[in-house]
mmCIF file of C-alpha atoms in Angstrom:
data_model
loop_
_atom_site.group_PDB
_atom_site.id
_atom_site.type_symbol
_atom_site.label_atom_id
_atom_site.label_comp_id
_atom_site.label_asym_id
_atom_site.label_seq_id
_atom_site.Cartn_x
_atom_site.Cartn_y
_atom_site.Cartn_z
ATOM 1 C CA MET J 1 -0.185 -0.122 0.094
ATOM 2 C CA THR J 2 1.331 3.557 -0.811
ATOM 3 C CA ALA J 3 1.149 6.708 1.553
ATOM 4 C CA PRO J 4 -1.369 9.170 0.623
ATOM 5 C CA ALA J 5 -0.141 12.257 -1.617
ATOM 6 C CA PRO J 6 0.125 15.342 0.397
ATOM 7 C CA LEU J 7 -2.071 17.953 -0.128
ATOM 8 C CA LEU J 8 -1.090 20.648 -2.713
ATOM 9 C CA HIS J 9 -1.263 23.507 -0.004
ATOM 10 C CA ASP J 10 1.066 21.374 2.330
ATOM 11 C CA ARG J 11 4.136 21.366 -0.212
ATOM 12 C CA PRO J 12 6.466 23.922 -0.116
ATOM 13 C CA ALA J 13 6.520 26.776 -2.755
ATOM 14 C CA PRO J 14 8.724 25.846 -5.396
ATOM 15 C CA GLU J 15 11.986 27.787 -6.114
ATOM 16 C CA ALA J 16 11.028 28.957 -9.355
ATOM 17 C CA HIS J 17 7.924 30.601 -7.667
ATOM 18 C CA SER J 18 9.842 32.525 -5.153
ATOM 19 C CA LEU J 19 12.396 33.433 -7.822
ATOM 20 C CA LEU J 20 9.821 35.082 -9.967
ATOM 21 C CA ALA J 21 8.063 36.665 -7.010
ATOM 22 C CA ALA J 22 11.316 38.233 -5.957
ATOM 23 C CA PHE J 23 12.037 39.421 -9.430
ATOM 24 C CA VAL J 24 8.432 41.191 -9.292
ATOM 25 C CA ARG J 25 9.344 42.463 -5.936
ATOM 26 C CA PHE J 26 12.574 43.908 -7.540
ATOM 27 C CA VAL J 27 11.175 45.616 -10.345
ATOM 28 C CA VAL J 28 8.290 47.224 -8.524
ATOM 29 C CA CYS J 29 10.785 48.407 -5.674
ATOM 30 C CA GLY J 30 13.260 49.578 -8.354
ATOM 31 C CA GLY J 31 10.861 50.987 -10.838
ATOM 32 C CA GLY J 32 9.028 52.956 -8.035
ATOM 33 C CA VAL J 33 12.387 54.405 -6.969
ATOM 34 C CA GLY J 34 13.487 55.307 -10.469
ATOM 35 C CA LEU J 35 10.023 56.975 -10.993
ATOM 36 C CA ALA J 36 10.255 58.983 -7.761
ATOM 37 C CA GLY J 37 14.103 59.545 -8.530
ATOM 38 C CA SER J 38 12.784 61.076 -11.927
ATOM 39 C CA GLY J 39 10.359 63.519 -10.115
ATOM 40 C CA ALA J 40 13.122 64.525 -7.529
ATOM 41 C CA LEU J 41 15.499 65.264 -10.311
ATOM 42 C CA VAL J 42 13.334 67.624 -12.144
ATOM 43 C CA LEU J 43 12.730 69.250 -8.962
ATOM 44 C CA LEU J 44 16.300 69.589 -7.951
ATOM 45 C CA SER J 45 17.624 70.549 -11.539
ATOM 46 C CA GLY J 46 16.382 74.093 -11.153
ATOM 47 C CA PRO J 47 18.219 75.252 -8.212
ATOM 48 C CA LEU J 48 21.320 72.546 -8.958
ATOM 49 C CA PRO J 49 23.059 72.076 -11.997
ATOM 50 C CA MET J 50 21.758 68.993 -13.829
ATOM 51 C CA VAL J 51 25.184 66.721 -13.084
ATOM 52 C CA VAL J 52 25.010 67.458 -9.396
ATOM 53 C CA ALA J 53 21.285 67.020 -9.278
ATOM 54 C CA ASN J 54 21.712 63.475 -11.055
ATOM 55 C CA ALA J 55 24.648 62.804 -8.828
ATOM 56 C CA VAL J 56 22.529 63.421 -5.566
ATOM 57 C CA ILE J 57 19.674 61.773 -6.984
ATOM 58 C CA THR J 58 21.709 58.458 -8.107
ATOM 59 C CA VAL J 59 23.372 58.328 -4.717
ATOM 60 C CA VAL J 60 20.004 58.649 -2.558
ATOM 61 C CA SER J 61 17.725 56.462 -4.630
ATOM 62 C CA THR J 62 20.704 53.828 -4.525
ATOM 63 C CA VAL J 63 20.704 53.789 -0.756
ATOM 64 C CA VAL J 64 16.982 53.777 -0.823
ATOM 65 C CA ALA J 65 16.531 50.953 -3.353
ATOM 66 C CA THR J 66 19.069 49.046 -1.752
ATOM 67 C CA GLU J 67 17.273 49.189 1.503
ATOM 68 C CA LEU J 68 13.732 48.336 -0.218
ATOM 69 C CA HIS J 69 15.429 45.388 -2.112
ATOM 70 C CA SER J 70 16.853 44.139 1.157
ATOM 71 C CA ARG J 71 13.584 44.169 3.100
ATOM 72 C CA ILE J 72 10.985 43.525 0.435
ATOM 73 C CA SER J 73 12.596 42.168 -2.522
ATOM 74 C CA PHE J 74 14.725 39.808 -1.125
ATOM 75 C CA ARG J 75 13.577 39.778 2.459
ATOM 76 C CA SER J 76 17.172 39.458 3.579
ATOM 77 C CA GLU J 77 18.472 40.397 7.187
ATOM 78 C CA ARG J 78 21.488 41.889 5.702
ATOM 79 C CA ARG J 79 21.882 45.524 6.756
ATOM 80 C CA GLY J 80 24.814 47.962 7.007
ATOM 81 C CA TRP J 81 27.232 49.801 4.709
ATOM 82 C CA GLY J 82 28.811 46.992 3.413
ATOM 83 C CA VAL J 83 25.503 45.882 1.735
ATOM 84 C CA HIS J 84 25.093 49.272 0.526
ATOM 85 C CA LEU J 85 28.516 49.362 -1.108
ATOM 86 C CA GLN J 86 28.172 45.892 -2.672
ATOM 87 C CA SER J 87 24.808 47.289 -4.346
ATOM 88 C CA GLY J 88 26.538 50.440 -5.123
ATOM 89 C CA MET J 89 28.858 48.329 -7.316
ATOM 90 C CA THR J 90 26.309 46.736 -9.106
ATOM 91 C CA VAL J 91 24.823 50.207 -9.923
ATOM 92 C CA ALA J 92 28.150 51.200 -11.140
ATOM 93 C CA VAL J 93 28.598 48.178 -13.207
ATOM 94 C CA SER J 94 24.922 48.692 -14.834
ATOM 95 C CA TYR J 95 25.950 52.395 -15.372
ATOM 96 C CA ALA J 96 29.024 51.313 -17.214
ATOM 97 C CA PHE J 97 26.994 48.679 -19.146
ATOM 98 C CA THR J 98 24.348 50.991 -20.535
ATOM 99 C CA THR J 99 27.135 53.803 -21.036
ATOM 100 C CA GLY J 100 29.015 51.162 -22.893
ATOM 101 C CA ALA J 101 25.735 50.320 -25.138
ATOM 102 C CA LEU J 102 25.420 53.919 -26.042
ATOM 103 C CA LEU J 103 28.859 54.582 -27.063
ATOM 104 C CA LEU J 104 28.872 51.438 -29.207
ATOM 105 C CA LEU J 105 25.649 52.572 -30.923
ATOM 106 C CA HIS J 106 27.304 55.858 -31.619
ATOM 107 C CA SER J 107 30.394 54.124 -32.962
ATOM 108 C CA VAL J 108 28.095 52.142 -35.444
ATOM 109 C CA ARG J 109 25.853 54.884 -36.137
ATOM 110 C CA PRO J 110 27.609 58.188 -35.629
ATOM 111 C CA ALA J 111 24.051 60.237 -35.813
ATOM 112 C CA PRO J 112 21.177 57.753 -34.111
ATOM 113 C CA THR J 113 17.899 58.839 -33.915
ATOM 114 C CA ALA J 114 16.273 59.571 -30.503
ATOM 115 C CA LEU J 115 14.043 56.295 -31.131
ATOM 116 C CA ALA J 116 17.615 54.377 -31.520
ATOM 117 C CA GLU J 117 18.898 55.779 -28.611
ATOM 118 C CA GLN J 118 16.218 55.006 -26.431
ATOM 119 C CA GLY J 119 15.758 51.528 -27.746
ATOM 120 C CA VAL J 120 19.502 50.714 -27.055
ATOM 121 C CA TYR J 121 19.326 52.559 -23.571
ATOM 122 C CA LEU J 122 16.348 50.711 -22.641
ATOM 123 C CA ALA J 123 17.247 47.220 -24.124
ATOM 124 C CA ALA J 124 20.650 47.828 -22.196
ATOM 125 C CA SER J 125 19.047 48.711 -18.805
ATOM 126 C CA ALA J 126 16.682 45.888 -19.008
ATOM 127 C CA LEU J 127 19.775 43.385 -19.459
ATOM 128 C CA ALA J 128 21.703 45.352 -16.661
ATOM 129 C CA GLY J 129 18.652 45.138 -14.497
ATOM 130 C CA VAL J 130 18.291 41.235 -14.629
ATOM 131 C CA GLY J 131 22.281 41.220 -14.195
ATOM 132 C CA ARG J 132 21.950 43.438 -11.142
ATOM 133 C CA PHE J 133 19.028 41.177 -9.909
ATOM 134 C CA ALA J 134 20.840 37.908 -10.427
ATOM 135 C CA LEU J 135 24.053 39.615 -8.578
ATOM 136 C CA LEU J 136 22.198 41.202 -5.794
ATOM 137 C CA ARG J 137 20.165 37.764 -4.934
ATOM 138 C CA VAL J 138 23.094 35.685 -5.428
ATOM 139 C CA VAL J 139 25.869 37.617 -3.717
ATOM 140 C CA VAL J 140 24.579 40.548 -1.717
ATOM 141 C CA PHE J 141 21.668 39.240 -0.125
ATOM 142 C CA ALA J 142 22.033 35.465 -0.624
ATOM 143 C CA ARG J 143 20.571 33.401 2.071
ATOM 144 C CA GLN J 144 23.451 32.184 4.444
ATOM 145 C CA ALA J 145 23.343 28.718 4.982
ATOM 146 C CA PRO J 146 23.000 28.070 8.910
ATOM 147 C CA GLY J 147 26.408 26.855 10.199
ATOM 148 C CA PRO J 148 26.887 24.270 12.715
ATOM 149 C CA ALA J 149 25.777 25.217 16.108
ATOM 150 C CA ALA J 150 28.098 25.070 19.269
ATOM 151 C CA GLY J 151 27.977 21.368 20.398
ATOM 152 C CA THR J 152 27.147 19.788 17.089
ATOM 153 C CA GLY J 153 29.210 17.437 14.870
ATOM 154 C CA ALA J 154 30.173 13.866 15.737
ATOM 155 C CA ALA J 155 31.405 14.646 19.321
ATOM 156 C CA GLY J 156 28.503 17.062 20.090
ATOM 157 C CA GLU J 157 26.050 14.619 19.013
ATOM 158 C CA ASP J 158 27.745 11.838 21.262
ATOM 159 C CA GLU J 159 27.703 13.895 24.207
ATOM 160 C CA ALA J 160 24.294 14.986 23.588
ATOM 161 C CA ALA J 161 23.022 11.330 23.313
ATOM 162 C CA GLY J 162 25.184 10.349 26.441
ATOM 163 C CA ALA J 163 23.528 13.120 28.591
ATOM 164 C CA GLU J 164 20.006 12.368 27.351
ATOM 165 C CA ALA J 165 20.562 8.741 27.961
ATOM 166 C CA ALA J 166 21.441 9.607 31.626
ATOM 167 C CA GLY J 167 18.198 11.667 31.820
ATOM 168 C CA GLY J 168 19.453 15.243 31.188
ATOM 169 C CA THR J 169 20.659 17.328 28.117
ATOM 170 C CA ALA J 170 24.106 18.373 27.159
ATOM 171 C CA ALA J 171 25.014 21.728 26.753
ATOM 172 C CA GLY J 172 23.669 23.556 23.694
ATOM 173 C CA ALA J 173 21.615 20.284 22.828
ATOM 174 C CA VAL J 174 17.897 20.602 22.096
ATOM 175 C CA PRO J 175 15.669 18.209 24.411
ATOM 176 C CA THR J 176 14.035 15.510 22.306
ATOM 177 C CA GLY J 177 10.459 14.595 23.021
ATOM 178 C CA ARG J 178 9.706 17.897 24.592
ATOM 179 C CA LEU J 179 8.900 21.264 23.214
ATOM 180 C CA ALA J 180 11.931 23.594 23.463
ATOM 181 C CA MET J 181 11.229 27.432 22.822
ATOM 182 C CA ALA J 182 14.170 29.775 21.768
ATOM 183 C CA ALA J 183 14.256 32.889 23.150
#
């Protein structure tokens, strides 16, 4: 006789589904920050030179987007300036990629139309965004595999088993057969 099949709602979500959901959250968060940054650029470009306004908006939007990606897109516990530096590096790589694509277009076509420039820029931005998503997911906000806890491993397990047999628990061992709550 075979065991009954588990119900569909009892199964964990497939990795492809969580990857797609993270990508959608990434696009929504990044797109929202991009739109807000675009509006802020219009407001700042009056009192500030456009280059300065763009630099300020780029830095601020990168910090905001990194926080949103950490908390919402990837649901990561990683925080701090190291994460912002790594994310900033992915922005720099994206900038270099889109700039390179536009320079390549201008080398192939010395006077491209605005439509051609926008097409190349948007295509390069989309590819850079997918690459940035991959880097953020795999490197910056990668889920850390749980490391071995104190008292685990072959020696720790033998110690815990011996203490259990004696009616107690070893230091760091979780009692079996009882509900243990971690603080």
